[in-house]
Coordinates of C-alpha atoms in Angstrom, one line a residue:
X1 CA 0.0 0.0 0.0
X2 CA 1.4 3.4 -1.1
X3 CA 0.9 6.2 1.4
X4 CA -0.5 9.4 -0.1
X5 CA 1.7 12.6 0.3
X6 CA -1.5 14.2 1.7
X7 CA -1.8 11.6 4.5
X8 CA -2.2 13.3 7.9
X9 CA -2.6 16.8 6.4
X10 CA -5.8 18.9 6.6
X11 CA -8.3 18.2 3.8
X12 CA -8.1 20.7 1.0
X13 CA -11.2 22.4 -0.5
X14 CA -10.9 20.5 -3.8
X15 CA -11.1 17.2 -2.0
X16 CA -14.5 17.9 -0.4
X17 CA -17.6 16.2 -1.7
X18 CA -20.3 18.3 -3.5
X19 CA -23.1 17.7 -1.1
X20 CA -25.9 19.2 -3.2
X21 CA -24.8 17.1 -6.1
X22 CA -24.6 14.0 -3.9
X23 CA -28.1 14.5 -2.5
X24 CA -29.6 15.3 -5.9
X25 CA -28.1 12.1 -7.2
X26 CA -29.7 10.2 -4.4
X27 CA -33.2 11.2 -5.6
X28 CA -32.6 11.2 -9.4
X29 CA -30.3 8.2 -9.9
X30 CA -31.9 4.9 -10.8
X31 CA -29.8 1.8 -10.3
X32 CA -29.6 -0.8 -13.1
X33 CA -30.1 -4.3 -11.5
X34 CA -28.1 -5.8 -14.4
X35 CA -25.0 -4.0 -13.1
X36 CA -23.6 -5.9 -10.1
X37 CA -22.2 -2.9 -8.5
X38 CA -25.7 -1.2 -8.5
X39 CA -27.4 -4.0 -6.8
X40 CA -28.3 -4.3 -3.2
X41 CA -25.3 -6.1 -1.5
X42 CA -25.0 -6.7 2.2
X43 CA -21.4 -7.1 3.3
X44 CA -20.2 -7.7 6.8
X45 CA -22.1 -4.5 8.0
X46 CA -25.0 -3.8 5.8
X47 CA -25.4 -2.2 2.4
X48 CA -23.1 0.5 1.4
X49 CA -22.4 2.7 -1.6
X50 CA -22.6 6.2 -3.1
X51 CA -25.4 7.9 -4.9
X52 CA -22.8 9.2 -7.4
X53 CA -22.0 5.6 -8.3
X54 CA -25.8 4.5 -8.4
X55 CA -25.0 2.2 -5.5
X56 CA -26.9 4.1 -2.7
X57 CA -29.9 5.8 -4.1
X58 CA -33.5 6.3 -3.0
X59 CA -34.5 3.2 -5.0
X60 CA -32.1 1.0 -2.8
X61 CA -33.5 2.4 0.5
X62 CA -37.1 2.0 -0.6
X63 CA -36.5 -1.6 -1.7
X64 CA -34.4 -2.6 1.4
X65 CA -36.8 -1.0 3.8
X66 CA -39.7 -2.8 2.2
X67 CA -37.9 -6.0 2.4
X68 CA -37.2 -5.5 6.1
X69 CA -40.9 -4.9 6.6
X70 CA -41.6 -8.2 4.8
X71 CA -38.9 -10.0 6.8
X72 CA -40.5 -8.7 10.0
X73 CA -44.0 -9.9 8.9
X74 CA -42.6 -13.4 8.0
X75 CA -41.0 -13.7 11.3
X76 CA -43.7 -12.2 13.6
X77 CA -41.5 -9.3 14.7
X78 CA -44.2 -7.0 16.0
X79 CA -42.5 -4.7 18.4
X80 CA -41.1 -1.2 17.7
X81 CA -38.3 -0.5 15.2
X82 CA -35.5 1.7 16.5
X83 CA -34.3 3.9 13.7
X84 CA -31.0 5.7 13.9
X85 CA -28.7 7.8 11.7
X86 CA -25.2 9.1 11.6
X87 CA -23.9 12.4 10.2
X88 CA -23.0 11.4 6.6
X89 CA -24.7 13.6 4.0
X90 CA -26.9 10.8 2.7
X91 CA -28.1 9.6 6.0
X92 CA -30.9 12.2 6.5
X93 CA -32.5 11.7 3.1
X94 CA -32.2 8.0 3.6
X95 CA -34.0 8.2 6.9
X96 CA -36.8 10.1 5.4
X97 CA -37.2 7.5 2.6
X98 CA -37.1 4.6 5.2
X99 CA -39.7 6.2 7.4
X100 CA -42.0 6.7 4.5
X101 CA -41.9 3.0 3.8
X102 CA -42.1 2.0 7.5
X103 CA -45.2 4.2 8.1
X104 CA -46.9 2.8 5.0
X105 CA -46.4 -0.7 6.4
X106 CA -47.7 0.2 9.8
X107 CA -44.4 -0.4 11.7
X108 CA -44.1 1.4 15.0
X109 CA -40.9 3.6 14.6
X110 CA -38.8 5.1 17.4
X111 CA -37.2 8.3 16.2
X112 CA -34.7 10.3 18.3
X113 CA -36.1 13.3 20.3
X114 CA -35.1 16.5 18.5
X115 CA -34.0 14.6 15.5
X116 CA -30.7 13.8 17.3
X117 CA -28.1 11.6 15.6
X118 CA -28.1 8.1 17.0
X119 CA -24.9 5.9 17.3
X120 CA -25.0 2.2 16.4
X121 CA -24.4 0.9 19.9
X122 CA -27.2 3.2 21.3
X123 CA -29.7 1.5 18.9
X124 CA -28.5 -1.9 20.0
X125 CA -28.8 -0.8 23.7
X126 CA -32.4 0.3 23.0
X127 CA -33.4 -2.9 21.2
X128 CA -32.1 -5.0 24.1
X129 CA -33.6 -2.7 26.8
X130 CA -37.0 -3.1 25.1
X131 CA -36.8 -6.8 24.7
X132 CA -35.4 -7.7 28.1
X133 CA -37.9 -10.1 29.7
X134 CA -40.4 -9.8 26.9
X135 CA -41.8 -13.1 25.4
X136 CA -43.1 -11.4 22.4
X137 CA -43.6 -8.1 20.6
X138 CA -39.8 -7.9 20.2
X139 CA -38.1 -4.9 18.8
X140 CA -35.4 -4.6 16.1
X141 CA -33.6 -1.7 14.4
X142 CA -32.1 0.0 11.5
X143 CA -29.0 2.2 11.6
X144 CA -28.4 4.4 8.5
X145 CA -24.6 4.7 8.3
X146 CA -21.6 3.6 6.2
X147 CA -19.5 3.6 9.3
X148 CA -16.2 5.4 8.8
X149 CA -16.4 5.4 5.0
X150 CA -15.7 8.5 3.1
X151 CA -18.2 11.3 3.0
X152 CA -19.7 10.5 -0.4
X153 CA -20.9 7.2 0.9
X154 CA -24.2 6.1 2.5
X155 CA -25.1 2.8 4.3
X156 CA -27.9 1.0 6.0
X157 CA -27.7 -2.0 8.3
X158 CA -30.4 -4.1 10.0
X159 CA -30.3 -5.3 13.5
X160 CA -32.8 -8.1 14.4
X161 CA -34.2 -8.5 18.0
X162 CA -30.9 -9.9 19.3
X163 CA -29.7 -6.4 18.9
X164 CA -26.6 -6.9 16.8
X165 CA -25.6 -7.4 13.2
X166 CA -27.9 -9.7 11.3
X167 CA -26.8 -13.3 10.4
X168 CA -26.0 -14.1 6.8
X169 CA -29.3 -16.0 6.3
X170 CA -31.2 -12.9 7.3
X171 CA -29.2 -10.4 5.3
X172 CA -29.3 -12.8 2.3
X173 CA -33.0 -13.0 2.4
X174 CA -33.3 -9.2 2.7
X175 CA -30.8 -8.5 -0.1
X176 CA -32.6 -11.0 -2.4
X177 CA -35.9 -9.5 -1.8
X178 CA -34.8 -5.9 -2.2
X179 CA -33.1 -6.7 -5.5
X180 CA -36.3 -8.4 -6.7
X181 CA -38.2 -5.3 -5.9
X182 CA -35.7 -3.2 -7.8
X183 CA -36.1 -5.5 -10.7
X184 CA -39.8 -5.1 -10.6
X185 CA -39.5 -1.3 -10.8
X186 CA -40.3 -1.0 -7.2
X187 CA -43.7 -2.7 -7.7
X188 CA -44.7 -3.9 -4.2
X189 CA -43.1 -1.1 -2.3
X190 CA -45.5 0.7 0.1
X191 CA -44.9 4.4 0.6
X192 CA -46.6 7.5 2.2
X193 CA -45.5 11.1 1.9
X194 CA -42.9 12.2 4.6
X195 CA -45.3 14.6 6.3
X196 CA -47.9 11.9 6.7
X197 CA -45.3 9.5 8.0
X198 CA -44.1 12.0 10.6
X199 CA -47.6 12.4 11.8
X200 CA -48.6 8.8 11.8
X201 CA -49.7 7.1 15.0
X202 CA -46.9 4.6 14.5
X203 CA -44.2 7.2 14.6
X204 CA -42.9 7.9 18.1
X205 CA -40.1 9.8 19.8
X206 CA -37.6 8.2 22.0
X207 CA -34.9 9.6 24.4
X208 CA -31.9 7.6 23.1
X209 CA -29.4 9.9 24.9
X210 CA -30.9 9.9 28.2
X211 CA -31.5 6.1 28.3
X212 CA -28.0 5.2 27.2
X213 CA -26.0 7.9 29.1
X214 CA -27.9 7.1 32.3
X215 CA -27.2 3.4 32.1
X216 CA -23.4 3.7 31.6
X217 CA -22.6 3.3 35.3
X218 CA -23.7 -0.3 34.9
X219 CA -21.0 -1.2 32.5
X220 CA -18.1 1.3 33.4
X221 CA -16.9 2.2 36.9
X222 CA -17.8 5.9 36.4
X223 CA -17.3 6.6 40.1
X224 CA -13.6 5.6 39.8
X225 CA -13.1 8.0 36.8
X226 CA -14.9 10.8 38.7
X227 CA -12.9 10.2 41.8
X228 CA -9.5 10.2 40.1
X229 CA -10.3 13.5 38.3
X230 CA -8.2 12.6 35.4
X231 CA -8.3 15.1 32.4
X232 CA -10.0 13.5 29.4
X233 CA -10.1 14.8 25.8
X234 CA -12.5 13.4 23.2
X235 CA -13.0 14.0 19.5
X236 CA -16.3 12.7 18.1
X237 CA -14.8 13.1 14.6
X238 CA -18.1 14.9 13.6
X239 CA -20.0 11.7 14.2
X240 CA -23.3 10.5 15.7
X241 CA -22.0 10.7 19.2
X242 CA -21.2 14.4 18.9
X243 CA -23.7 15.6 21.4
X244 CA -23.4 12.5 23.7
X245 CA -20.1 13.2 25.2
X246 CA -21.0 16.5 26.9
X247 CA -24.0 14.7 28.4
X248 CA -21.8 11.8 29.6
X249 CA -19.5 14.3 31.3
X250 CA -22.3 16.3 33.0
X251 CA -24.3 13.2 34.1
X252 CA -21.3 11.3 35.6
X253 CA -19.1 14.3 36.7
X254 CA -16.2 13.8 34.5
X255 CA -13.4 16.2 33.8
X256 CA -13.8 15.9 30.1
X257 CA -13.1 18.4 27.1
X258 CA -14.9 17.8 23.8
X259 CA -12.3 19.2 21.4
X260 CA -14.7 19.8 18.6
X261 CA -18.4 19.5 18.2
X262 CA -18.3 20.3 14.5
X263 CA -20.8 18.6 12.2
X264 CA -20.1 18.9 8.5
X265 CA -21.4 16.5 6.0
X266 CA -18.3 17.1 3.9
X267 CA -16.0 16.4 6.9
X268 CA -13.8 19.2 5.9
X269 CA -12.2 19.5 9.4
X270 CA -10.6 16.1 9.0
X271 CA -7.0 15.3 8.3
X272 CA -6.6 12.9 5.3
X273 CA -6.1 9.2 5.6
X274 CA -3.3 7.0 4.3
X275 CA -4.7 6.8 0.8
X276 CA -5.5 10.5 0.3
X277 CA -9.3 9.9 1.2
X278 CA -11.2 11.6 3.9
X279 CA -12.1 8.7 6.3
X280 CA -13.3 9.1 9.9
X281 CA -11.1 6.2 11.2
X282 CA -10.2 6.5 14.8
X283 CA -7.5 3.7 14.5
X284 CA -5.7 5.6 11.7
X285 CA -2.8 7.8 12.9
X286 CA -3.4 10.0 9.7
X287 CA -7.0 10.5 10.5
X288 CA -6.3 11.1 14.1
X289 CA -3.5 13.7 13.6
X290 CA -5.5 16.4 15.2
X291 CA -6.1 14.5 18.5
X292 CA -2.8 13.0 18.6
X293 CA -1.3 16.5 18.5
X294 CA -3.3 17.4 21.6
X295 CA -2.2 14.4 23.6
X296 CA -0.1 16.2 26.2
X297 CA -3.1 18.5 27.1
X298 CA -4.9 15.4 28.6
X299 CA -4.1 12.4 30.8
X300 CA -6.0 10.4 28.2
X301 CA -7.9 11.1 25.0
X302 CA -10.0 9.2 22.6
X303 CA -12.2 9.3 19.5
X304 CA -14.8 7.3 17.7
X305 CA -15.9 6.9 14.1
X306 CA -19.0 8.3 12.5
X307 CA -21.4 5.8 13.9
X308 CA -19.5 5.5 17.1
X309 CA -19.0 1.8 16.9
X310 CA -15.2 2.0 16.8
X311 CA -12.8 3.5 19.1
X312 CA -9.3 5.1 19.1
X313 CA -7.2 5.5 22.3
X314 CA -4.5 8.1 22.6
X315 CA -2.1 8.0 25.6
X316 CA 0.6 10.3 26.8
X317 CA 3.0 7.4 26.9
X318 CA 2.6 6.0 23.4
X319 CA 0.3 8.3 21.4
X320 CA -2.4 6.6 19.4
X321 CA -2.6 2.8 20.4
X322 CA -2.9 0.2 17.6
X323 CA -6.3 -1.5 18.1
X324 CA -4.8 -4.9 19.0
X325 CA -2.8 -3.4 21.7
X326 CA -5.8 -1.9 23.4
X327 CA -7.9 -5.0 23.0
X328 CA -5.2 -7.0 24.9
X329 CA -5.1 -4.4 27.7
X330 CA -8.9 -4.3 27.9
X331 CA -9.2 -8.1 28.2
X332 CA -6.3 -8.1 30.8
X333 CA -8.1 -5.5 33.0
X334 CA -11.7 -6.4 32.6
X335 CA -11.4 -10.1 33.6
X336 CA -9.6 -9.0 36.7
X337 CA -11.9 -6.3 37.8
X338 CA -15.5 -7.8 37.0
X339 CA -15.9 -10.4 39.9
X340 CA -19.7 -10.9 38.9
X341 CA -18.6 -12.3 35.5
X342 CA -18.9 -16.1 35.5
X343 CA -15.8 -18.2 35.3
X344 CA -17.2 -19.6 32.0
X345 CA -17.3 -16.2 30.3
X346 CA -14.8 -16.4 27.4
X347 CA -12.8 -14.0 25.4
X348 CA -13.9 -13.4 21.8
X349 CA -11.6 -12.5 19.0
X350 CA -11.4 -12.7 15.2
X351 CA -9.0 -14.9 13.4
X352 CA -7.0 -11.8 12.3
X353 CA -6.6 -10.2 15.7
X354 CA -3.3 -10.3 17.6
X355 CA -2.2 -13.6 19.3
X356 CA -1.1 -11.4 22.2
X357 CA -4.9 -11.7 23.0
X358 CA -4.4 -15.5 23.0
X359 CA -1.5 -15.3 25.5
X360 CA -3.2 -12.8 27.7
X361 CA -6.3 -15.0 27.8
X362 CA -4.4 -18.1 28.7
X363 CA -2.8 -16.3 31.5
X364 CA -6.2 -15.3 32.8
X365 CA -7.3 -18.9 32.7
X366 CA -10.1 -18.0 30.3
X367 CA -11.4 -19.8 27.2
X368 CA -10.5 -18.3 23.8
X369 CA -13.4 -18.1 21.3
X370 CA -11.9 -17.4 17.9
X371 CA -14.3 -16.6 15.0
X372 CA -14.3 -15.3 11.4
X373 CA -14.2 -11.6 10.7
X374 CA -17.5 -9.9 11.5
X375 CA -19.1 -8.8 14.8
X376 CA -22.1 -10.9 14.1
X377 CA -20.2 -13.9 15.3
X378 CA -20.2 -12.4 18.9
X379 CA -23.8 -11.6 19.1
X380 CA -25.1 -14.9 20.7
X381 CA -22.2 -15.1 23.2
X382 CA -22.7 -11.4 24.4
X383 CA -26.4 -12.0 24.6
X384 CA -26.3 -15.1 26.9
X385 CA -23.2 -14.0 28.8
X386 CA -21.0 -16.9 27.6
X387 CA -18.7 -14.2 26.1
X388 CA -17.4 -11.6 28.6
X389 CA -15.8 -9.7 25.7
X390 CA -15.8 -9.6 21.9
X391 CA -13.4 -7.6 19.9
X392 CA -12.1 -7.0 16.3
X393 CA -8.7 -5.9 15.1
X394 CA -10.5 -3.0 13.4
X395 CA -11.1 -1.3 16.8
X396 CA -14.6 -2.7 17.3
X397 CA -15.6 -4.2 20.7
X398 CA -18.2 -4.7 23.3
X399 CA -18.4 -6.4 26.7
X400 CA -20.7 -7.3 29.5
X401 CA -22.2 -5.1 32.2
X402 CA -20.5 -5.3 35.5
X403 CA -23.2 -7.9 36.7
X404 CA -22.4 -10.2 33.9
X405 CA -25.4 -9.5 31.8
X406 CA -25.6 -8.1 28.2
X407 CA -24.8 -4.5 27.5
X408 CA -24.9 -4.3 23.6
X409 CA -24.5 -7.0 21.0
X410 CA -23.1 -4.6 18.5
X411 CA -19.8 -2.8 18.5
X412 CA -19.7 0.1 21.0
X413 CA -17.2 2.8 20.6
X414 CA -18.1 4.7 23.8
X415 CA -17.4 1.9 26.4
X416 CA -13.8 1.1 25.2
X417 CA -13.0 4.7 25.5
X418 CA -14.5 5.0 29.0
X419 CA -12.8 1.7 30.0
X420 CA -9.4 3.3 29.1
X421 CA -10.3 6.0 31.5
X422 CA -11.4 3.5 34.1
X423 CA -8.1 1.6 33.8
X424 CA -6.1 4.8 34.1
X425 CA -8.1 5.9 37.1
X426 CA -7.7 2.6 38.9
X427 CA -4.1 1.7 38.1
X428 CA -2.5 5.1 37.8
X429 CA -1.0 3.9 34.6
X430 CA -2.3 4.7 31.0
X431 CA -3.2 1.8 28.7
X432 CA 0.0 2.3 26.7
X433 CA 2.1 1.7 29.8
X434 CA 0.1 -1.3 30.7
X435 CA 0.6 -2.8 27.2
X436 CA 4.3 -2.2 27.6
X437 CA 4.2 -4.5 30.7
X438 CA 2.3 -7.1 28.8
X439 CA 5.1 -7.3 26.2
X440 CA 7.6 -7.6 29.1
X441 CA 5.8 -10.7 30.2
X442 CA 4.6 -12.3 26.8
X443 CA 7.0 -10.9 24.2
X444 CA 6.5 -8.0 21.8
X445 CA 4.4 -8.8 18.6
X446 CA 4.9 -7.1 15.3
X447 CA 1.7 -7.0 13.3
X448 CA 0.8 -5.7 9.8
X449 CA -1.7 -5.9 7.0
X450 CA -0.9 -5.6 3.2
X451 CA -3.3 -5.6 0.3
X452 CA -2.6 -7.2 -3.1
X453 CA -4.6 -7.0 -6.4
X454 CA -7.0 -9.8 -7.1
X455 CA -9.4 -10.4 -9.9
X456 CA -13.1 -11.3 -8.8
X457 CA -12.3 -14.9 -9.8
X458 CA -9.2 -15.1 -7.8
X459 CA -11.1 -13.5 -4.8
X460 CA -13.7 -16.3 -5.1
X461 CA -11.0 -19.0 -5.3
X462 CA -9.3 -17.5 -2.1
X463 CA -12.5 -17.4 -0.2
X464 CA -13.2 -21.1 -1.1
X465 CA -9.7 -22.4 -0.4
X466 CA -9.4 -25.6 1.5
X467 CA -6.6 -26.8 3.7
X468 CA -5.5 -28.9 0.7
X469 CA -4.8 -25.8 -1.3
X470 CA -2.1 -24.6 1.0
X471 CA 0.0 -27.1 2.9
X472 CA 3.4 -25.6 3.7
X473 CA 5.7 -27.5 6.1
X474 CA 7.4 -24.4 7.2
X475 CA 6.8 -20.6 7.3
X476 CA 9.6 -18.2 7.8
X477 CA 11.9 -20.8 9.1
X478 CA 9.4 -22.4 11.6
X479 CA 7.3 -25.5 11.4
X480 CA 3.7 -25.0 10.5
X481 CA 1.4 -26.0 13.5
X482 CA -1.9 -25.3 11.8
X483 CA -3.5 -24.6 8.6
X484 CA -7.0 -23.3 9.2
X485 CA -9.9 -22.5 6.8
X486 CA -12.5 -22.7 9.6
X487 CA -12.5 -20.7 12.8
X488 CA -11.5 -22.6 15.9
X489 CA -14.1 -21.1 18.1
X490 CA -17.2 -21.9 16.1
X491 CA -16.2 -24.0 13.0
X492 CA -17.4 -21.3 10.6
X493 CA -15.5 -20.8 7.3
X494 CA -13.1 -17.9 7.7
X495 CA -13.4 -17.0 3.9
X496 CA -9.7 -17.6 3.2
X497 CA -6.8 -19.3 5.1
X498 CA -4.7 -19.0 8.3
X499 CA -1.3 -20.5 8.7
X500 CA 0.1 -20.7 12.2
X501 CA 3.7 -21.3 13.6
X502 CA 5.1 -21.2 17.1
X503 CA 6.0 -17.4 16.9
X504 CA 3.9 -16.2 14.0
X505 CA 1.0 -16.5 11.7
X506 CA -0.6 -15.2 8.6
X507 CA -4.2 -15.1 7.2
X508 CA -5.3 -14.3 3.7
X509 CA -8.8 -13.4 2.8
X510 CA -10.4 -11.4 -0.1
X511 CA -11.8 -7.9 0.4
X512 CA -15.6 -7.6 0.3
X513 CA -15.5 -4.2 -1.3
X514 CA -12.3 -4.0 -3.5
X515 CA -10.5 -6.1 -6.1
X516 CA -7.8 -7.0 -3.6
X517 CA -6.9 -9.7 -1.1
X518 CA -5.7 -8.9 2.3
X519 CA -2.8 -10.5 4.2
X520 CA -2.7 -10.1 7.9
X521 CA 0.5 -11.3 9.7
X522 CA 2.2 -11.2 13.1
X523 CA 5.5 -12.3 14.4
X524 CA 6.9 -12.4 18.0
X525 CA 10.5 -12.6 16.6
X526 CA 10.7 -9.0 15.3
X527 CA 10.0 -7.0 12.2
X528 CA 12.4 -8.7 9.9
X529 CA 10.7 -12.0 10.7
X530 CA 7.3 -10.5 10.0
X531 CA 8.5 -9.2 6.6
X532 CA 9.6 -12.8 5.8
X533 CA 6.2 -14.1 6.9
X534 CA 4.4 -11.6 4.6
X535 CA 6.7 -12.3 1.6
X536 CA 6.3 -16.1 1.9
X537 CA 2.5 -15.7 2.5
X538 CA 2.1 -13.6 -0.8
X539 CA 4.1 -16.2 -2.6
X540 CA 2.0 -19.1 -1.3
X541 CA -1.2 -17.4 -2.2
X542 CA 0.0 -16.4 -5.7
X543 CA 1.1 -20.0 -6.3
X544 CA -2.2 -21.4 -5.0
X545 CA -4.3 -19.1 -7.1
X546 CA -2.2 -19.7 -10.2
X547 CA -2.6 -23.5 -9.8
X548 CA -6.5 -23.1 -9.9
X549 CA -9.1 -24.5 -7.4
X550 CA -8.2 -27.4 -5.2
X551 CA -10.7 -30.1 -4.2
X552 CA -11.8 -29.7 -0.6
X553 CA -11.0 -32.8 1.4
X554 CA -13.8 -31.8 3.8
X555 CA -13.6 -30.9 7.5
X556 CA -13.1 -34.5 8.7
X557 CA -10.6 -35.9 6.1
X558 CA -7.3 -35.6 8.1
X559 CA -5.4 -37.7 5.7
X560 CA -5.6 -35.1 2.9
X561 CA -5.6 -31.9 5.2
X562 CA -3.1 -30.6 7.6
X563 CA -4.9 -30.5 11.0
X564 CA -3.7 -28.5 13.9
X565 CA -1.3 -30.1 16.3
X566 CA -3.4 -29.4 19.5
X567 CA -0.4 -29.5 21.9
X568 CA 1.7 -27.3 19.7
X569 CA -1.0 -24.7 19.2
X570 CA -1.7 -24.7 23.1
X571 CA 1.9 -24.1 23.6
X572 CA 2.0 -21.3 21.0
X573 CA -1.0 -19.7 22.6
X574 CA 0.4 -20.0 26.2
X575 CA 3.9 -18.8 25.3
X576 CA 5.2 -16.6 28.1
X577 CA 2.7 -17.9 30.7
X578 CA 4.8 -18.8 33.7
X579 CA 2.2 -21.2 34.8

């Protein structure tokens, strides 16, 4: 990946999206269902696209919302639907469109009081709050957001009554039905004018801010933060939580400064990301340049992305923490400070997250639950309490309330930020200092991700690779312990392959949005060893794709597939554990 010379610099006027043109295209553009890029497509987190590319237009929202109404009817989901939006330019018009369809279908909709923006975790919290203890009339939700995507994008995701991202079977049904409606020229879509939808008896107002902010003391030790009087800085990055942070500070008595409450649909206040795009990514040092530059003004500072389901932690000791570093610290501290969590509560991570998490988890004596990429894999565990924590390498996480019950089943950017403040308050050390102590005990991992071009056919082949397709004996000078195409935690396909050695690993999987494949890699033997892993991984993938598809031996054919050496993998995960 080549870093743009503009990375980390303020966005220039010529880079800003033409918002009137964007919104005009939303209403006037008509997608062609014969063009794959213009069809409804649910990825790991809903449908995303741009009106300028005919991939996120009014037709898409009309069709998707009608499909959701039909899904609700088929599955007897009769409670209210919590409807939230972020601050992207296309979110407000998309909300108006969705409301027109929901009202026409007689769905009880919960809109935010004062038309406030509504973060993803707040919608999840509201769904679960309504459904707690109810045998029927369950709620679900829609969040209109493309997450941290550039300003020209829009997005819509559906959260069923479990409160988190929908399973593939659900999104697949909605996607198929929505595309059928577009193919039929929207025949079958019910709709009423916006004015009538707003006045409908089924349209209600809900205090999202008060309900969420008032409940935070049940998931974070707010009294500890308040008592320590540490100075906190927060940058909402112009996102949906922009007006939440001041309420949090006021309600819980925190010494917190919101460095900017600017809301600009062009996001002209941002510094440019690594590739020259404006992207509200709190894990990117380029996008976080403004807050990182303020780090010495505060004891701790943090930011969230546009729908506030991702976090970025900035410490005085280390600056912006890589997401994997903070996930390890969060797990290390949470499982030692939540005595009401059951001993069976496990640690959830994705297959491309740092193996530092494996080592910390082993030291804590907890079970590791390793799943494919996508927060949907954590929903059931967070809901029933069998997972105490679920986190992704892309800075998304959630965890249980202090009493061991569910908080949210979607990613929550607020609570990792506040947990960082709790940790600092209780230990007298910031999370960067604590991570350094973890590397003293377990070793220091070096982690990277690289992208390589891939055709759609190559991406499909990589997604369907079997263990027979890649069977190396060694990787970067170490014996291979495991070759995985299914996640160890739940047996689900990982959509690629992961190769593990004693001190390193790589995983290769296709991008869901670009014609590239991604290689994630990590080494506990230093950066030169990491570069060797990446080089060999790229060569292995190229050779395998060039050879064509391999026959899958199936999950139970150990003679043809290289199965993990259980003892060796256990030793790899426990490395550095004195017990």
